[in-house]
Structure formats: C-alpha cells, structure tokens
Amino acid sequence: MNFLAHLHIADVTNTSAVGAMMGDFIKGDQWRTLPQAQRIGVLLHRQVDSFTDSHPDVIQARQLFKLTRQRYTGILIDMLFDHLLAKQWHKFHPSSLTQFSQQQYRQLTATEPHWPEKMIDVCRRMAETDWLCSYQTPGTIKLALHKIGLRMRVDAPFAASYQEWQQVQAELTMLFDSFYGDLLLQLPALQRNVLQRS
C-alpha cells in the first residue's frame, strides 16, 4: 500500500501516522529504538504490507498488467490503489479528503530528531504540493509513475503500464474494493499481532 492507505489505516486503528510513514524509511530492527507509538505504527505498516502482498485480489490485480515487468507491478498497484482510495474517499472516512490531508500534514511536518532525513524531505514535499489530494487525478498518477521510472534509471515501462491501466480500470476497481474491504475487516487481528510484538 502507498502513503494515503497507510495514513488512513493509522487513522482507523488510532495508531501513529508518523510510524505509518516511517515504515517505508527504516530497515530491519531499527524500529526497536523508536518511541512506543511509532514502533507500533511501523510494525502495523509491515503487517499491512505482508497482508497486501499475499492477498488473492492483489495477486490478480498484478496479473492484469502484461507489459509491465512483474518486479515493478507492486509499485504500480500501490500507486493505483491510492488513486482508487482517494477517488472513493467518502466511502471510507467521515471527513473530506482535504480535511484529512491537512490534519496528516500537520503531524508529518512537526519533525523530530530521530526521523530519517529522507522521510522528513518526503513529508515536507508531500505537504507543500498536497500529494494526498492530488492522488484523485489520473494525470498525477501518470506523472508520479514517470518520475519513479526516472529515479530507478532502468527500463521500467511505466508509461506502458499507464496505458494498460486505462484498459483495465473497471476490473482493477472491483479488485481494489474487494481487497480494501477485506483489509479493513482484518485490521483488528493485524493490530493484535503488532501489540504482541511491540
């Protein structure tokens, strides 16, 4: 899952938004040195990622993309699922996406010394250009995929994957709805697993 989904899950579970973000920026056992709330957020992030990667709907969603190398479909699905979550935000949260986003930006730009430098930079840029709300726009997703391909400096055909997405939107939306509904149902169990470890 990408940034918006992880922040939404942190909100649903009343866990740390900072920890939810940090899950993408720390490795291995670095979580053990964090304050407890952030440790829980990181571990929940990892539980959600594991659940996502093995979910049948997500596996099926990856198989919709024939021209995109399979090693990159995880990145692609993360981006597209955040787009679908943003587009259908009213189904999942009582606040508007604008209100939710501004609340998250306030938390994520109140930096602390132990935050990874790269995360601080990403959170600052996220707030400045309102990434979370911009996920509603297909053009933003296309631009983001292009930038990811440039950063990787490899022949990752993200332009082709965008064209494929246009052809499978309806099926991908159904798979997202099924998967995300299941994820929300499973969150209490995932959270219990995290609390036992932290």
CSV table of C-alpha atoms in Angstrom, one decimal:
chain,number,residue,atom,x,y,z
A,1,MET,CA,0.0,0.0,0.0
A,2,ASN,CA,1.1,3.6,-0.6
A,3,PHE,CA,1.1,6.7,1.6
A,4,LEU,CA,-2.6,7.5,1.6
A,5,ALA,CA,-3.7,4.0,2.5
A,6,HIS,CA,-1.2,3.7,5.3
A,7,LEU,CA,-2.2,7.0,6.8
A,8,HIS,CA,-5.9,6.0,6.5
A,9,ILE,CA,-5.2,2.7,8.3
A,10,ALA,CA,-3.3,4.6,11.1
A,11,ASP,CA,-6.4,6.8,11.5
A,12,VAL,CA,-8.8,3.8,11.6
A,13,THR,CA,-6.6,2.0,14.1
A,14,ASN,CA,-5.8,5.1,16.1
A,15,THR,CA,-2.1,4.4,15.7
A,16,SER,CA,0.8,6.7,14.9
A,17,ALA,CA,0.7,8.4,11.5
A,18,VAL,CA,4.4,9.1,11.9
A,19,GLY,CA,5.1,5.4,12.4
A,20,ALA,CA,2.9,4.5,9.5
A,21,MET,CA,5.0,6.7,7.2
A,22,MET,CA,8.3,5.6,8.8
A,23,GLY,CA,7.6,2.0,7.8
A,24,ASP,CA,8.8,3.0,4.3
A,25,PHE,CA,12.0,4.6,5.5
A,26,ILE,CA,13.6,2.3,8.1
A,27,LYS,CA,15.0,-1.1,7.8
A,28,GLY,CA,15.3,-4.2,9.8
A,29,ASP,CA,15.2,-3.8,13.6
A,30,GLN,CA,15.6,0.0,13.6
A,31,TRP,CA,12.1,0.2,14.8
A,32,ARG,CA,13.2,-1.0,18.3
A,33,THR,CA,14.8,2.4,19.1
A,34,LEU,CA,11.7,4.4,18.4
A,35,PRO,CA,9.1,5.7,20.9
A,36,GLN,CA,6.4,3.0,21.5
A,37,ALA,CA,3.6,4.7,19.5
A,38,GLN,CA,5.9,4.9,16.4
A,39,ARG,CA,7.2,1.3,16.9
A,40,ILE,CA,3.6,0.1,16.8
A,41,GLY,CA,3.0,2.2,13.6
A,42,VAL,CA,6.0,0.8,11.8
A,43,LEU,CA,5.1,-2.8,12.7
A,44,LEU,CA,1.5,-2.3,11.7
A,45,HIS,CA,2.7,-0.9,8.4
A,46,ARG,CA,4.7,-4.0,7.8
A,47,GLN,CA,1.8,-6.3,8.8
A,48,VAL,CA,-0.4,-4.4,6.3
A,49,ASP,CA,2.2,-4.7,3.5
A,50,SER,CA,2.6,-8.5,4.1
A,51,PHE,CA,-1.2,-9.0,4.1
A,52,THR,CA,-1.4,-6.9,0.9
A,53,ASP,CA,1.3,-8.8,-1.0
A,54,SER,CA,-0.2,-12.2,-0.3
A,55,HIS,CA,-3.9,-11.2,-0.9
A,56,PRO,CA,-5.6,-13.0,-3.8
A,57,ASP,CA,-7.2,-9.8,-5.1
A,58,VAL,CA,-3.8,-8.1,-5.2
A,59,ILE,CA,-2.1,-11.0,-6.9
A,60,GLN,CA,-4.9,-11.0,-9.5
A,61,ALA,CA,-4.6,-7.2,-9.9
A,62,ARG,CA,-0.9,-7.6,-10.7
A,63,GLN,CA,-1.7,-10.1,-13.4
A,64,LEU,CA,-3.8,-7.6,-15.3
A,65,PHE,CA,-0.6,-5.8,-16.4
A,66,LYS,CA,1.1,-7.8,-19.2
A,67,LEU,CA,3.6,-5.2,-20.5
A,68,THR,CA,4.9,-4.1,-17.1
A,69,ARG,CA,7.7,-6.2,-15.7
A,70,GLN,CA,6.4,-8.2,-12.8
A,71,ARG,CA,9.0,-6.9,-10.4
A,72,TYR,CA,7.5,-3.4,-10.9
A,73,THR,CA,3.8,-4.3,-10.6
A,74,GLY,CA,3.9,-3.9,-6.8
A,75,ILE,CA,4.9,-0.2,-7.2
A,76,LEU,CA,2.2,0.3,-9.8
A,77,ILE,CA,-0.6,-1.3,-7.8
A,78,ASP,CA,0.4,0.7,-4.7
A,79,MET,CA,0.0,3.9,-6.7
A,80,LEU,CA,-3.2,2.9,-8.4
A,81,PHE,CA,-4.8,1.7,-5.2
A,82,ASP,CA,-4.1,5.0,-3.6
A,83,HIS,CA,-5.7,6.7,-6.6
A,84,LEU,CA,-8.8,4.5,-6.1
A,85,LEU,CA,-8.9,5.1,-2.4
A,86,ALA,CA,-8.7,8.9,-3.0
A,87,LYS,CA,-11.5,8.8,-5.6
A,88,GLN,CA,-13.8,6.8,-3.3
A,89,TRP,CA,-12.7,8.5,-0.1
A,90,HIS,CA,-16.3,9.3,1.0
A,91,LYS,CA,-16.9,5.6,1.4
A,92,PHE,CA,-14.1,5.1,3.9
A,93,HIS,CA,-13.9,8.2,6.0
A,94,PRO,CA,-16.3,10.8,7.5
A,95,SER,CA,-14.0,13.8,6.9
A,96,SER,CA,-13.3,15.1,3.4
A,97,LEU,CA,-10.0,14.1,1.9
A,98,THR,CA,-8.9,17.7,2.1
A,99,GLN,CA,-9.6,17.9,5.8
A,100,PHE,CA,-7.9,14.5,6.4
A,101,SER,CA,-4.9,15.5,4.4
A,102,GLN,CA,-4.3,18.8,6.1
A,103,GLN,CA,-4.5,17.0,9.5
A,104,GLN,CA,-1.9,14.5,8.4
A,105,TYR,CA,0.4,17.2,7.0
A,106,ARG,CA,0.4,19.0,10.4
A,107,GLN,CA,1.5,15.8,12.1
A,108,LEU,CA,4.1,14.8,9.5
A,109,THR,CA,5.8,18.2,9.3
A,110,ALA,CA,6.3,18.5,13.0
A,111,THR,CA,9.7,16.7,12.7
A,112,GLU,CA,11.7,15.1,15.5
A,113,PRO,CA,15.5,14.4,15.5
A,114,HIS,CA,15.1,10.6,15.2
A,115,TRP,CA,13.1,10.8,12.0
A,116,PRO,CA,15.0,9.6,8.9
A,117,GLU,CA,16.2,12.5,6.8
A,118,LYS,CA,14.7,11.2,3.6
A,119,MET,CA,11.3,10.9,5.4
A,120,ILE,CA,11.5,14.5,6.6
A,121,ASP,CA,12.1,15.6,3.0
A,122,VAL,CA,9.3,13.5,1.6
A,123,CYS,CA,6.8,14.7,4.2
A,124,ARG,CA,7.7,18.3,3.5
A,125,ARG,CA,7.2,17.9,-0.2
A,126,MET,CA,4.0,16.0,0.4
A,127,ALA,CA,2.5,18.9,2.3
A,128,GLU,CA,3.8,21.6,0.0
A,129,THR,CA,2.3,20.0,-3.1
A,130,ASP,CA,-0.7,18.3,-1.4
A,131,TRP,CA,0.1,14.8,-2.6
A,132,LEU,CA,-2.7,13.0,-0.9
A,133,CYS,CA,-5.5,15.1,-2.5
A,134,SER,CA,-3.7,15.0,-5.9
A,135,TYR,CA,-4.0,11.2,-5.9
A,136,GLN,CA,-7.6,11.7,-7.1
A,137,THR,CA,-6.3,12.9,-10.5
A,138,PRO,CA,-5.2,10.3,-13.1
A,139,GLY,CA,-2.7,12.8,-14.5
A,140,THR,CA,-0.9,13.0,-11.2
A,141,ILE,CA,-0.6,9.2,-11.1
A,142,LYS,CA,0.8,9.2,-14.6
A,143,LEU,CA,3.4,11.9,-13.7
A,144,ALA,CA,4.3,10.1,-10.5
A,145,LEU,CA,4.9,6.8,-12.4
A,146,HIS,CA,7.1,8.6,-14.9
A,147,LYS,CA,9.2,10.1,-12.1
A,148,ILE,CA,9.6,6.7,-10.4
A,149,GLY,CA,10.8,5.3,-13.7
A,150,LEU,CA,13.4,8.1,-14.0
A,151,ARG,CA,14.6,7.6,-10.4
A,152,MET,CA,15.1,3.9,-11.0
A,153,ARG,CA,17.3,4.5,-14.0
A,154,VAL,CA,16.1,1.2,-15.5
A,155,ASP,CA,13.9,0.2,-18.4
A,156,ALA,CA,10.8,0.2,-16.3
A,157,PRO,CA,7.9,0.7,-18.8
A,158,PHE,CA,5.7,2.8,-16.5
A,159,ALA,CA,4.3,4.7,-19.5
A,160,ALA,CA,3.1,1.4,-21.0
A,161,SER,CA,1.6,0.4,-17.6
A,162,TYR,CA,-0.4,3.6,-17.5
A,163,GLN,CA,-1.9,2.8,-20.9
A,164,GLU,CA,-2.7,-0.7,-19.7
A,165,TRP,CA,-4.4,0.7,-16.6
A,166,GLN,CA,-6.8,2.7,-18.9
A,167,GLN,CA,-7.9,-0.6,-20.4
A,168,VAL,CA,-8.4,-2.5,-17.1
A,169,GLN,CA,-9.8,0.3,-14.8
A,170,ALA,CA,-13.2,-1.4,-14.2
A,171,GLU,CA,-11.7,-4.7,-13.2
A,172,LEU,CA,-9.0,-3.1,-11.1
A,173,THR,CA,-11.6,-1.1,-9.2
A,174,MET,CA,-13.6,-4.2,-8.4
A,175,LEU,CA,-10.4,-5.9,-7.1
A,176,PHE,CA,-9.5,-2.9,-5.0
A,177,ASP,CA,-12.9,-2.7,-3.5
A,178,SER,CA,-12.8,-6.4,-2.6
A,179,PHE,CA,-9.3,-6.2,-1.2
A,180,TYR,CA,-9.6,-3.0,0.8
A,181,GLY,CA,-12.9,-4.1,2.4
A,182,ASP,CA,-11.2,-7.3,3.5
A,183,LEU,CA,-8.2,-5.4,4.8
A,184,LEU,CA,-10.3,-3.2,6.9
A,185,LEU,CA,-12.1,-6.2,8.4
A,186,GLN,CA,-8.8,-7.8,9.2
A,187,LEU,CA,-7.2,-4.8,10.8
A,188,PRO,CA,-8.2,-5.7,14.4
A,189,ALA,CA,-6.3,-9.1,14.1
A,190,LEU,CA,-3.3,-7.4,12.4
A,191,GLN,CA,-3.2,-4.8,15.2
A,192,ARG,CA,-3.4,-7.5,17.9
A,193,ASN,CA,-0.4,-9.2,16.3
A,194,VAL,CA,1.6,-6.0,16.4
A,195,LEU,CA,0.7,-5.3,20.0
A,196,GLN,CA,2.0,-8.7,21.0
A,197,ARG,CA,5.4,-8.0,19.3
A,198,SER,CA,5.9,-4.4,20.5
